[in-house]
XYZ file of C-alpha atoms in Angstrom:
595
model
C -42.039 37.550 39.226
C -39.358 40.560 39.275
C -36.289 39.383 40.330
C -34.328 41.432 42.573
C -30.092 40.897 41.691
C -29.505 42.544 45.292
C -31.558 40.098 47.070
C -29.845 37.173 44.778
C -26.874 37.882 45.466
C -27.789 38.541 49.554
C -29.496 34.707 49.439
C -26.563 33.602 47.296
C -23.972 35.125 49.991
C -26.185 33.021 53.074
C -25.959 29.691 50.757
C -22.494 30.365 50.935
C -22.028 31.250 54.391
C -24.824 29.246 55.955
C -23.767 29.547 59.391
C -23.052 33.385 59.377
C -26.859 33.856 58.483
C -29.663 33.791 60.548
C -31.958 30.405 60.190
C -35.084 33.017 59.713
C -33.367 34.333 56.603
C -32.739 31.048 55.071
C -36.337 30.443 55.696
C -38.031 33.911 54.225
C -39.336 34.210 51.263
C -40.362 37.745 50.165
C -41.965 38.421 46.772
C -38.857 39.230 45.461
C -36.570 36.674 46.797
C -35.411 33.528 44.878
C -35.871 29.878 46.318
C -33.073 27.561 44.685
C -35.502 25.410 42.736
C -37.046 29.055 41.401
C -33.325 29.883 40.145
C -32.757 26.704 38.560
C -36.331 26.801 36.898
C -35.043 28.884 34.572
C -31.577 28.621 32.001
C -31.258 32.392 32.486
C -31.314 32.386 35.603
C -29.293 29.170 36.048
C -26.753 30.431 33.745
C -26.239 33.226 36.045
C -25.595 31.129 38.843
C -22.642 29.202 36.812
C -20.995 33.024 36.073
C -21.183 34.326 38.993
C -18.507 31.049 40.047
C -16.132 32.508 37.728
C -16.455 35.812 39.908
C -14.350 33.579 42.434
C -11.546 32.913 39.801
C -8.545 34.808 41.254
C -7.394 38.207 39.671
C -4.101 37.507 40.484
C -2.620 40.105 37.775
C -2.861 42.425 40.953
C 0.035 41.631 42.709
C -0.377 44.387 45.807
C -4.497 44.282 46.312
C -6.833 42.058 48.681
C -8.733 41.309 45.636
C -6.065 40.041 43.380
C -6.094 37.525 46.273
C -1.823 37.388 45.075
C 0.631 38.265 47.343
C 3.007 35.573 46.290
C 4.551 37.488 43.316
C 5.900 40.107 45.654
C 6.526 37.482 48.296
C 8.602 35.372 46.175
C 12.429 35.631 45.240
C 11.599 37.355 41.686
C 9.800 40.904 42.843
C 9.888 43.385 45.099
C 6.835 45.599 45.836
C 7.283 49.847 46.501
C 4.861 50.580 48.856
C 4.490 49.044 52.847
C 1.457 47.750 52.732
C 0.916 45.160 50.740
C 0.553 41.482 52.324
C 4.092 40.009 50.801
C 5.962 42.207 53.023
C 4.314 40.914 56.357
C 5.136 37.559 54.287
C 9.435 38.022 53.307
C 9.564 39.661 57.070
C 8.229 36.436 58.732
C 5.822 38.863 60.230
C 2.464 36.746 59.387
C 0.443 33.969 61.785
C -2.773 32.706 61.842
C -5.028 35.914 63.506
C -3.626 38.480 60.631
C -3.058 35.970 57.468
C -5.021 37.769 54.037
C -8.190 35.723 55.172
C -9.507 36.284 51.457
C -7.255 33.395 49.559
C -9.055 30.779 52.203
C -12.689 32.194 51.789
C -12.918 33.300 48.056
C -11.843 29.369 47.242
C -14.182 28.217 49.430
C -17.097 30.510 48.263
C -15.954 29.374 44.250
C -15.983 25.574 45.553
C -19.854 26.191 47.334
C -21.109 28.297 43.876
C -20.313 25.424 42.302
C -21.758 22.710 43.953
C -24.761 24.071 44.435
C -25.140 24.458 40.618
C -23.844 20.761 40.198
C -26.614 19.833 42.928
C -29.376 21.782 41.177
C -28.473 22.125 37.445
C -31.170 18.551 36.628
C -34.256 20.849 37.423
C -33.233 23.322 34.464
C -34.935 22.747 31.257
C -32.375 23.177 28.308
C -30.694 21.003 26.034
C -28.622 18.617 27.391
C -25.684 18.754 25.004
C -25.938 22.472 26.814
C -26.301 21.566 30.004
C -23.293 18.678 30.027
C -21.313 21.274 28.980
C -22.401 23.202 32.207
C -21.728 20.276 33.857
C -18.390 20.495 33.010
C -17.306 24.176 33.514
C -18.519 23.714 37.280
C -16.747 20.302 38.026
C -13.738 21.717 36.568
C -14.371 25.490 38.472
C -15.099 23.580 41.713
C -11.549 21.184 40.831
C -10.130 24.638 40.272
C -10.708 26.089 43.422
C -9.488 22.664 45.524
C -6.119 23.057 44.042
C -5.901 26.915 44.086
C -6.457 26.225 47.976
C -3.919 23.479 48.559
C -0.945 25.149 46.769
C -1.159 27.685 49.531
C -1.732 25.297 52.413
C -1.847 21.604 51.115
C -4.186 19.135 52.679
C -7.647 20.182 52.719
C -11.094 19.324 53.438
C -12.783 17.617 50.119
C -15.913 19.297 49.398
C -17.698 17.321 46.871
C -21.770 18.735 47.947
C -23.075 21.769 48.697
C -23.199 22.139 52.722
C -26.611 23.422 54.509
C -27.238 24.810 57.777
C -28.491 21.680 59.146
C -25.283 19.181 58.419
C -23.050 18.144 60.899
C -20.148 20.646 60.275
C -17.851 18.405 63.039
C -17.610 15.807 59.716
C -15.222 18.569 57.999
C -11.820 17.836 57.836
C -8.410 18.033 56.241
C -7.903 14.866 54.237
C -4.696 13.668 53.431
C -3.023 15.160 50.762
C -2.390 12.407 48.102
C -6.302 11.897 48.353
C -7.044 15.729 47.564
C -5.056 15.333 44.739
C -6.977 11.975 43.801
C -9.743 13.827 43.848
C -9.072 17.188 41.526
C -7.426 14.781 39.302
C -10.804 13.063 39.206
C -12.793 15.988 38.731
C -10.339 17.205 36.191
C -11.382 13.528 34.274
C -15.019 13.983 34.204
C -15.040 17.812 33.576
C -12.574 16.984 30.220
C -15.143 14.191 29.270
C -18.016 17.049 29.139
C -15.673 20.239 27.889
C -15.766 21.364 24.416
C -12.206 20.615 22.749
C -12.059 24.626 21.576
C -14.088 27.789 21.953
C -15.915 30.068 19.763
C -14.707 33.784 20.393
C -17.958 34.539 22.605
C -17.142 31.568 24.836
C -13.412 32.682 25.740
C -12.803 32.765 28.825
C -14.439 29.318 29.794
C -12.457 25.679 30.041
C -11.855 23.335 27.079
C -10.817 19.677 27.495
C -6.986 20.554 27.494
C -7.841 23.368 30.022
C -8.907 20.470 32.508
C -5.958 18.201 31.669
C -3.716 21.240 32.401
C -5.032 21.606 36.026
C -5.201 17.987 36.736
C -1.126 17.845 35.226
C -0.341 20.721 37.144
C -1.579 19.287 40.327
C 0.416 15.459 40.243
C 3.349 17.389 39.498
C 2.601 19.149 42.644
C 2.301 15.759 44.050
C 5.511 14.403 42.874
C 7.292 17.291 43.976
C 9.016 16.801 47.299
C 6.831 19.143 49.246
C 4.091 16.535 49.309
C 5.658 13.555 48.098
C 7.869 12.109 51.253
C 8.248 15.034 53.080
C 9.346 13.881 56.283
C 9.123 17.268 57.823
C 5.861 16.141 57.880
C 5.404 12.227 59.261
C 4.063 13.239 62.088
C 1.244 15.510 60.802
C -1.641 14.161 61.641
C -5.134 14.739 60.857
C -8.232 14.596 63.415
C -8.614 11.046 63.569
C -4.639 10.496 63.180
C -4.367 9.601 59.663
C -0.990 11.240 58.687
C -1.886 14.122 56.090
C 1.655 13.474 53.599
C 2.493 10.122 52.554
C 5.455 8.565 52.247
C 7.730 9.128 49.205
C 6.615 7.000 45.647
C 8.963 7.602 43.079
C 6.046 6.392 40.953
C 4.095 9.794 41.223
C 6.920 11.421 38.258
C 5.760 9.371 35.891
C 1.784 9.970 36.512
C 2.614 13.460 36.556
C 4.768 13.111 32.986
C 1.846 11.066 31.231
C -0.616 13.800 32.874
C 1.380 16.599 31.175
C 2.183 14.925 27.832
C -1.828 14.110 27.650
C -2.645 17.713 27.955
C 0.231 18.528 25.327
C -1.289 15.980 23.320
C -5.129 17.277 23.253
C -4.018 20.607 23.155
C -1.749 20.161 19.749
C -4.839 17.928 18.082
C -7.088 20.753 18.306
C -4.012 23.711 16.638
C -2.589 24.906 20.236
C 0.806 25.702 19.596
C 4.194 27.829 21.569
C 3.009 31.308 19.919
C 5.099 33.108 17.769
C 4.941 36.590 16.758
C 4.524 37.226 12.499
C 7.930 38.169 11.948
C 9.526 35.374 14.451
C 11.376 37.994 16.569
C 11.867 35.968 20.063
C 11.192 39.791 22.137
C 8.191 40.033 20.043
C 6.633 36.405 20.370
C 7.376 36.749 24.326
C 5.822 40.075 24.697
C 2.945 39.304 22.564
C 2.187 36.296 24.261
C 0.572 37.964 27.074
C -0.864 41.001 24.970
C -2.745 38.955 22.076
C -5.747 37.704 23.963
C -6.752 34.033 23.779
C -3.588 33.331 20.843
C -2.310 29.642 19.909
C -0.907 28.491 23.090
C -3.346 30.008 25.957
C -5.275 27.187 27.510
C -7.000 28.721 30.310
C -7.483 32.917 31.290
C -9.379 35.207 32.858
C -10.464 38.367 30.628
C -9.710 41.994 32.951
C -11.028 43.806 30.459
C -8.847 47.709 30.625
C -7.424 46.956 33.982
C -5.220 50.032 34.412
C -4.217 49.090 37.621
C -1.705 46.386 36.226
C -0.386 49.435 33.813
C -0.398 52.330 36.862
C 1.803 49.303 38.863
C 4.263 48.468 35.852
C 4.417 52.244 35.006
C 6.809 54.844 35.203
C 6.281 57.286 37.494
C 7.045 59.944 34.787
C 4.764 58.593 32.624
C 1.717 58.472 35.128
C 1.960 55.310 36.843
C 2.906 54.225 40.325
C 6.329 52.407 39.793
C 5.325 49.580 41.828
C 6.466 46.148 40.828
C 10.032 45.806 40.824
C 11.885 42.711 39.690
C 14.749 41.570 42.417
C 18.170 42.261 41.401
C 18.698 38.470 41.800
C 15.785 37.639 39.142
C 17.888 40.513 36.456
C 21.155 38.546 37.420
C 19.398 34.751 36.467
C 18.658 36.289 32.768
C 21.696 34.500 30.665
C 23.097 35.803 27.955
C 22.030 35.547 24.366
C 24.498 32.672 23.747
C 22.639 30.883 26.857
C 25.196 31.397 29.427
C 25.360 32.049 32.818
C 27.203 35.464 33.665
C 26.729 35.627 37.485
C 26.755 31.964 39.516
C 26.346 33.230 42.630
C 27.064 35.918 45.566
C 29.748 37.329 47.743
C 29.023 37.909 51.550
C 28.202 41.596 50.583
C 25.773 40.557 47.786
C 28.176 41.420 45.096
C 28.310 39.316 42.062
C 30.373 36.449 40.877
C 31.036 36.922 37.039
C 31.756 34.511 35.033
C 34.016 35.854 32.582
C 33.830 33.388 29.740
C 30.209 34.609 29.451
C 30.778 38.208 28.117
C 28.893 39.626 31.010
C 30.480 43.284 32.375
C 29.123 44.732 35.208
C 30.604 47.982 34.459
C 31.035 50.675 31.171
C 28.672 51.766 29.244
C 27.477 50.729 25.258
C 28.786 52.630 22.616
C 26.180 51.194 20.182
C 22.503 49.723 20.251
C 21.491 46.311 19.544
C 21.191 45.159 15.951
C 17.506 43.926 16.245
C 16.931 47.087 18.471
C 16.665 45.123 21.801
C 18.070 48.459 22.998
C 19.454 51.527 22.738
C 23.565 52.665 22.931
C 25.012 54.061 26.514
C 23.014 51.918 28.392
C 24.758 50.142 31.254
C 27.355 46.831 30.151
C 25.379 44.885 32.394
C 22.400 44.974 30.471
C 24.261 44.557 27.461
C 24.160 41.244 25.323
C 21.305 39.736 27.186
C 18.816 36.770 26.415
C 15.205 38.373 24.471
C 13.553 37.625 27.437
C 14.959 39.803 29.335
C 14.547 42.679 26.789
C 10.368 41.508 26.636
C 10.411 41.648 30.834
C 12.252 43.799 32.325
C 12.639 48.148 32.137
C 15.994 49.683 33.306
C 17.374 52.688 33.270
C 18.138 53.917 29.403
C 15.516 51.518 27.867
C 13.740 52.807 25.265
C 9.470 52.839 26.432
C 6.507 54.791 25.185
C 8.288 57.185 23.099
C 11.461 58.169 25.370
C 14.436 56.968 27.588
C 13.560 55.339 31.222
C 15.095 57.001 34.096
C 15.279 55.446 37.339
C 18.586 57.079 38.582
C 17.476 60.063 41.491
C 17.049 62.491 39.871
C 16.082 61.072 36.672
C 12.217 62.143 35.483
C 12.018 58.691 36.953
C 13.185 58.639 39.981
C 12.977 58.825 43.612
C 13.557 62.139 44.202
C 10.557 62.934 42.001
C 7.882 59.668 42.781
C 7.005 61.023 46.064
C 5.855 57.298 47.782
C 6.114 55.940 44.160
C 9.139 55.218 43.179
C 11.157 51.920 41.757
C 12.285 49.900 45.108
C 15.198 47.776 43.191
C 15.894 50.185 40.184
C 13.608 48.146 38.010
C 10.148 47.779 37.189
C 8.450 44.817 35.149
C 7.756 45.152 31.580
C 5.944 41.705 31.437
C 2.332 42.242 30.556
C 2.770 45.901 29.840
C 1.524 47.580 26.543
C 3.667 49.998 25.187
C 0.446 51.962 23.360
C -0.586 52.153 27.063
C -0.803 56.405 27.294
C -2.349 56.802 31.430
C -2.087 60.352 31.562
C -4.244 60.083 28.293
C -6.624 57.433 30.409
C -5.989 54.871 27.144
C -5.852 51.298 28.218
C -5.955 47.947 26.661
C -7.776 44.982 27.575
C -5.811 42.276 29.893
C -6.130 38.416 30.094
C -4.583 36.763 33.175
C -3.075 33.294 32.221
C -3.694 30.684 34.284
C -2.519 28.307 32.215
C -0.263 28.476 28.952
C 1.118 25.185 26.538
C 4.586 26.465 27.599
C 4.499 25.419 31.213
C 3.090 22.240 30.455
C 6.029 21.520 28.372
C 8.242 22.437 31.092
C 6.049 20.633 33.410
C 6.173 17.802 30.943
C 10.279 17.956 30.682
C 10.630 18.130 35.151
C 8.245 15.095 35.656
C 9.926 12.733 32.919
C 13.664 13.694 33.763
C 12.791 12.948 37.394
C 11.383 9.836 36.401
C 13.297 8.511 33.628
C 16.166 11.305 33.546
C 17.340 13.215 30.474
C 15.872 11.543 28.020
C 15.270 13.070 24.364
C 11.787 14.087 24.986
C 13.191 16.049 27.867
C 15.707 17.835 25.682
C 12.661 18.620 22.892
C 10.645 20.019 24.755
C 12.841 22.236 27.033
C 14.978 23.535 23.862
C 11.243 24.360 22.246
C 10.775 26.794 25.253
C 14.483 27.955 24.632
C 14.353 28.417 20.713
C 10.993 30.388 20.813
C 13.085 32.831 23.232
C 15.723 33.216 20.763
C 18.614 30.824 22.754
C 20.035 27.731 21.889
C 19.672 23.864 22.350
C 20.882 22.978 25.649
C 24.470 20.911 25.899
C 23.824 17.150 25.358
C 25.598 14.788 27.797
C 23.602 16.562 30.770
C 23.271 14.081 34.078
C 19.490 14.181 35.427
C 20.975 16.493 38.405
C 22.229 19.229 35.791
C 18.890 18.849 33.971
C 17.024 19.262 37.162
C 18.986 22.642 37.362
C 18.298 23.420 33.482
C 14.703 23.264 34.351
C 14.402 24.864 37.193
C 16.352 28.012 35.721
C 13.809 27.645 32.591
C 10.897 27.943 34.924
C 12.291 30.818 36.508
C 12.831 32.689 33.618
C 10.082 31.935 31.215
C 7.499 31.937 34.030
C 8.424 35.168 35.643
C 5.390 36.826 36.854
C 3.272 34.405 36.367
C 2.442 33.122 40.152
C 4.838 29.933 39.715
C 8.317 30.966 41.331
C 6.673 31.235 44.975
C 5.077 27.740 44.354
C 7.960 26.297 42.955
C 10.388 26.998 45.382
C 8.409 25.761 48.099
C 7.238 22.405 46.309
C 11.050 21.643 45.535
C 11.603 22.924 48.913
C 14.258 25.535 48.548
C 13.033 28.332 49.472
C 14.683 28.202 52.888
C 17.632 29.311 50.440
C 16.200 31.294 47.915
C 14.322 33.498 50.596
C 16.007 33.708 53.494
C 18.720 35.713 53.228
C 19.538 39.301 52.168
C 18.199 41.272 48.889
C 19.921 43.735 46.775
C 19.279 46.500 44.881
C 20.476 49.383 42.555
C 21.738 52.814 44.477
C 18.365 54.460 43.362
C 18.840 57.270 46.054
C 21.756 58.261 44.200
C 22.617 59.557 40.202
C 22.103 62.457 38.232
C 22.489 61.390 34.839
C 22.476 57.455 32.667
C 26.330 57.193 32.997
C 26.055 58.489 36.478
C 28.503 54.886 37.850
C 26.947 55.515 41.840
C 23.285 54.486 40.482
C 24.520 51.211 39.409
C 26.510 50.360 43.014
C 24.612 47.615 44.499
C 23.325 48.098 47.720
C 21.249 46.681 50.963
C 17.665 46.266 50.264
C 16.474 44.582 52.913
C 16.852 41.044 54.847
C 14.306 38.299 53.917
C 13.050 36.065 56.486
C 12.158 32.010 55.707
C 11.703 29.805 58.737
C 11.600 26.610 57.573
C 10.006 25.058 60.142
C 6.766 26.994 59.204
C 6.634 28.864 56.193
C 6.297 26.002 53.398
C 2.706 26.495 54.212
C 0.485 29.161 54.642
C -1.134 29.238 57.871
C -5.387 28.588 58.203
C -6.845 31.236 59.650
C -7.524 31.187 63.150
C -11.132 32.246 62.664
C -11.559 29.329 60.770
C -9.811 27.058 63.471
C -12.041 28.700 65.782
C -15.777 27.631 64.011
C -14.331 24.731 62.666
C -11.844 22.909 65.515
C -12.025 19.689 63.357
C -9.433 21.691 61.093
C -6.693 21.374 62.351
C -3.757 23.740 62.111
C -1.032 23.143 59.623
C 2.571 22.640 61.676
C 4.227 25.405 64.101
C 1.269 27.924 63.169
C-alpha cells in the first residue's frame, strides 16, 4: 500500500486531538490512510512515529516567535526584546490572562506527551530487534517525561498522562495532580528511560537522549521541587485540586538532598562515559565560553536539539548594519551583574533613578574612555570604562558599542551605522545586543549561516545544580566550593572566598546561575522557583541613551535612561495561567490561583 505522509500526519493530528475530530474520521479508512496497528507493522514506519515526537521538542533558541514556544527569555530580568509584538511584553506589562495566554506552550507539550504514548502503547506489534526497540522504549519514556516537566515549569501541577487517551474515555477523570506526585512521576520515567538509554551516541544518533541525558531531567526537576516555589509554598495551602487534595505540599527540608544525590548521579554517569566542562584548544576562558554553544554536540552537552542554519537566531543577535534585525537586547541590569575579572562586584545595587552604586574597591568606572585594548584582545582601546576590565564572560556574551565583530567596530550610538536613526523598527532597545550563540563567520547579507544546536541541557548546570541543592542541604561544604569554582575557573575568575556562611553561598550561586546561564531559558525559571521575582521584575528597567550620540566617545549615549516599568503581581504571576479554552472543555482542570 502507498502511504500518503499528508493523510499520516491528518490521522496523527485526530489521535492527538481526539475530541476536535469528527468520530466518522476516526472511523474511515481510505486506501491510503494508516490504521495504528498498520503503522506499527512496520520499523519504518514506526520509527517515524518516534521522530515526529521530537518535532514537539521546543525551539526555544527563538526567543520572539510562536514556534520557539519561548517567551521567557525576553520576559525575564536578563533581555529585552525590540519589536512590540512579541508575547514577553504582554508578559513584563502584566497585560496577559487566561483568554489571550500563547496557547502553544500548553498544546505542543501535550501533543509531544500523546506522540509518545501512543508509540509506548503500540511499539510491541513492531518486528525489530529488541536491543533496538528497548532503546525506543527509552527515547519515548524519557520524550513523554520531557514534555511533563517542560509543562509544569510554566504552570506546576498537572494532569499525569501516563496512556494514550481515545475518544471514548471518560475525559471528566483528567485532572491536576498534586505537584510533589508529578514530580514522582518524571523522576520515575526519567529511571526507566536511563535503564534503556545508550550511555553515548554515535555521530548519526546526536540529537537523541543518553542515560545522563535522563538523569539530567529527572535532577533538574527535584531541584525544582526543593526550591521554594513548590516546596512549602504557603501562598499556596489552600490550592486545591477537584476533589480537594491540596496541589503543594508542605515544606520537607529533605527534598535538597534528593535533589543533590539526583545531580551528583548525573555528574557521575556523565564523567564515566568522557563528559567533561569544555574547553577551547588553547584554554582561553572567551574562547571555551563562546565555543561551547558553537561546537555541536562537544564534551559537556548532554541533551540538544540540532536547528540546522537557523538564521533567524543570527538576523535577531545581528547588527542592523550588518543585515540583521537587532533584536535581543541584554538588560542593562544583566551588563551591570558581569563582575570584574578579579571576581568582584562593581555595582551592588540602584539609586531611586536607576543609577548605579559603584563599588570603588572593584576598579569599575562608569565613565572615560580606554586608552589601550585588552592584552588577550577581549577588546579594543576607546571603548567605554565601563566595559573595561570585565569577567570573559562578558566579552563571549555581550556586543556594545566599540566591540570589535565581523570585521569592524559596533555602533549602537544614533547615528552610528548601528543605530536607531538608521534601523528603521530594528534597532537595539537597551544599547546592547547578545553575542551568546552568535558566529562571528556568520556573513547575512552574503546568506552564509552555520548550523545551531539548542542546549537543553549542559554538565555545567548540573554542577551548579549540584552545588544549590547540597549547600541548601548540608551548607557550604567542599564539594560545594569544587564544583562552583570549576564553573568559575573555566570562565577565567577565581576560587570563591572560603569562610562563606550557607546564606552568602546561596547568593554566590545564584549570581553564578545568572551569569553562566544567560540565555539559556533558566533566569525566568529561577527567579520564580526561589521566588524573587516579585523583586527582580517588578520595578523599573534601564537603558543606554540610544536616541542620542554621534560618535564612540559621544558621553550622552552612555547616560542611563527610562526604559520602561516592569510589572510582577505576586499574587498571580509565579504561574502561568491555563488557558481558558482548556478550562472550558476540560472544567475538571482547574485554574491555577487569581487567573
Amino acid at each position: 500500500m502507498k502511504v500518503n505522509i499528508l493523510y499520516m500526519v491528518l490521522f496523527a493530528f485526530c489521535l492527538l486531538f481526539p475530541t476536535a475530530c469528527k468520530k466518522d474520521f476516526l472511523d474511515k479508512e481510505p486506501d491510503e490512510d494508516m490504521t495504528l496497528d498498520q503503522v506499527f507493522a512496520e520499523r519504518q514506519y514506526a520509527e517515524r512515529w518516534l521522530t515526529s515526537a521530537y518535532f514537539n521538542l521546543p525551539e526555544e533558541i527563538s526567543f520572539n516567535d510562536w514556534w520557539g514556544r519561548n517567551p521567557f527569555v525576553g520576559a525575564a530580568d536578563e533581555m529585552e526584546i525590540t519589536w512590540t509584538y512579541p508575547f514577553a511584553h504582554q508578559m513584563t506589562a502584566g497585560a496577559w490572562n487566561p483568554t489571550n495566554v500563547e496557547e502553544n506552550i500548553w498544546r505542543f507539550n501535550w501533543e509531544g506527551i500523546r506522540k509518545a504514548s501512543i508509540f509506548l502503547d503500540n511499539i510491541h506489534l513492531t518486528p525489530m530487534a529488541e536491543a533496538d526497540k528497548n532503546i525506543w522504549i527509552g527515547e519515548a519514556t524519557f520524550l513523554r517525561a520531557f514534555f511533563h516537566f517542560w509543562q509544569m515549569r510554566a504552570h506546576g501541577p498537572i494532569p499525569i498522562v501516563d496512556k494514550a487517551y481515545t475518544a471514548e474515555d471518560d475525559y471528566s477523570e483528567i485532572r491536576r495532580m498534586p505537584i510533589e506526585q508529578c514530580v514522582a512521576f518524571v523522576a520515575a520515567q526519567c529511571d526507566a528511560a536511563a535503564a534503556l538509554l545508550p550511555a553515548t551516541l554515535t555521530s548519526d544518533k546526536y540529537g537523541r537522549p543518553t542515560k545522563a541525558a535522563a538523569l539530567a531531567l529527572k535532577a533538574r526537576a527535584l531541584l525544582y521541587m526543593a526550591s521554594p516555589l513548590w516546596n512549602g509554598n504557603t501562598d499556596y495551602s489552600d490550592f486545591l485540586g477537584t476533589d480537594g487534595e491540596r496541589l503543594f505540599p508542605t515544606y520537607d527540608a529533605s527534598r535538597w538532598q534528593v535533589a543533590a544525590d539526583a545531580a551528583k548521579a548525573c555528574i557521575d554517569e556523565a564523567n564515566a562515559v568522557g563528559a567533561q566542562l569544555y574547553r577551547a584548544a588553547n584554554g582561553d576562558p572567551v574562547r571555551s565560553y563562546q565555543e561551547l554553544f558553537l561546537n555541536r554536540f562537544n564534551s559537556e552537552v548532554l541533551f540538544a536539539r540540532l536547528q540546522a542554519n537557523w538564521d533567524h537566531q543570527e538576523r535577531a543577535t545581528s547588527p542592523n548594519g550588518m543585515g540583521g534585525w537587532s533584536g535581543y537586547c541584554p538588560s542593562q541590569e544583566l551588563i551591570d551583574a558581569y563582575q570584574m575579572d578579579d571576581g568582584s562586584t562593581p555595582i551592588s545595587g540602584y539609586n531611586g533613578e536607576g543609577q548605579p552604586i559603584i563599588d570603588p574597591s572593584s576598579g569599575y568606572q562608569e565613565t572615560g574612555y580606554a586608552t589601550q585594548a585588552h592584552p588577550n584582545g577581549y577588546h579594543p582601546d576607546g571603548i567605554r570604562n565601563m566595559y573595561v576590565g570585565r569577567e570573559p564572560r562578558f566579552y563571549a556574551s555581550i556586543n556594545y558599542s566599540g566591540a570589535n565583530w565581523r570585521g569592524r567596530r559596533i555602533e549602537f550610538w544614533n547615528t552610528g551605522i548601528d543605530g536607531r536613526a538608521k534601523g528603521g523598527p530594528d534597532y537595539t532597545a537597551t544599547g546592547y545586543l547578545m553575542k551568546k550563540f552568535s558566529d562571528e563567520t556568520v556573513n547575512i547579507p552574503q546568506g552564509r549561516f552555520t548550523h545551531k544546536t539548542w542546549i537543553y541541557f549542559r554538565l555545567g548546570e548540573q554542577y551548579l545544580n549540584y552545588a544549590e541543592a547540597l549547600n541548601e542541604a548540608q551548607g557550604p561544604v567542599q564539594d560545594v566550593y569544587d564544583h562552583v569554582n570549576a564553573i568559575r575557573n573555566r570562565a577565567g575568575l577565581p576560587d570563591l572566598e572560603s569562610g562563606l556562611s550557607q546564606d552568602q553561598m546561596r547568593e554566590h550561586i545564584r549570581h553564578e546561575r545568572r551569569i553562566e546561564l544567560a540565555f539559556e531559558t533558566h533566569r525566568y525559571f529561577d527567579t520564580r522557583r526561589w521566588k524573587i521575582a516579585e523583586a527582580t521584575d517588578n520595578k523599573n528597567f534601564y537603558r543606554l541613551n540610544i536616541g542620542e550620540g554621534t560618535n564612540l566617545q559621544d558621553d550622552i549615549f552612555y547616560e542611563r535612561v527610562f526604559l520602561k516599568r516592569r510589572v510582577f503581581d505576586r499574587n498571580r504571576h509565579y504561574l502561568w495561567p491555563i488557558p481558558q479554552t482548556e478550562i472550558n472543555r476540560t472544567p475538571t482542570i482547574v485554574q491555577n490561583p487569581n487567573w
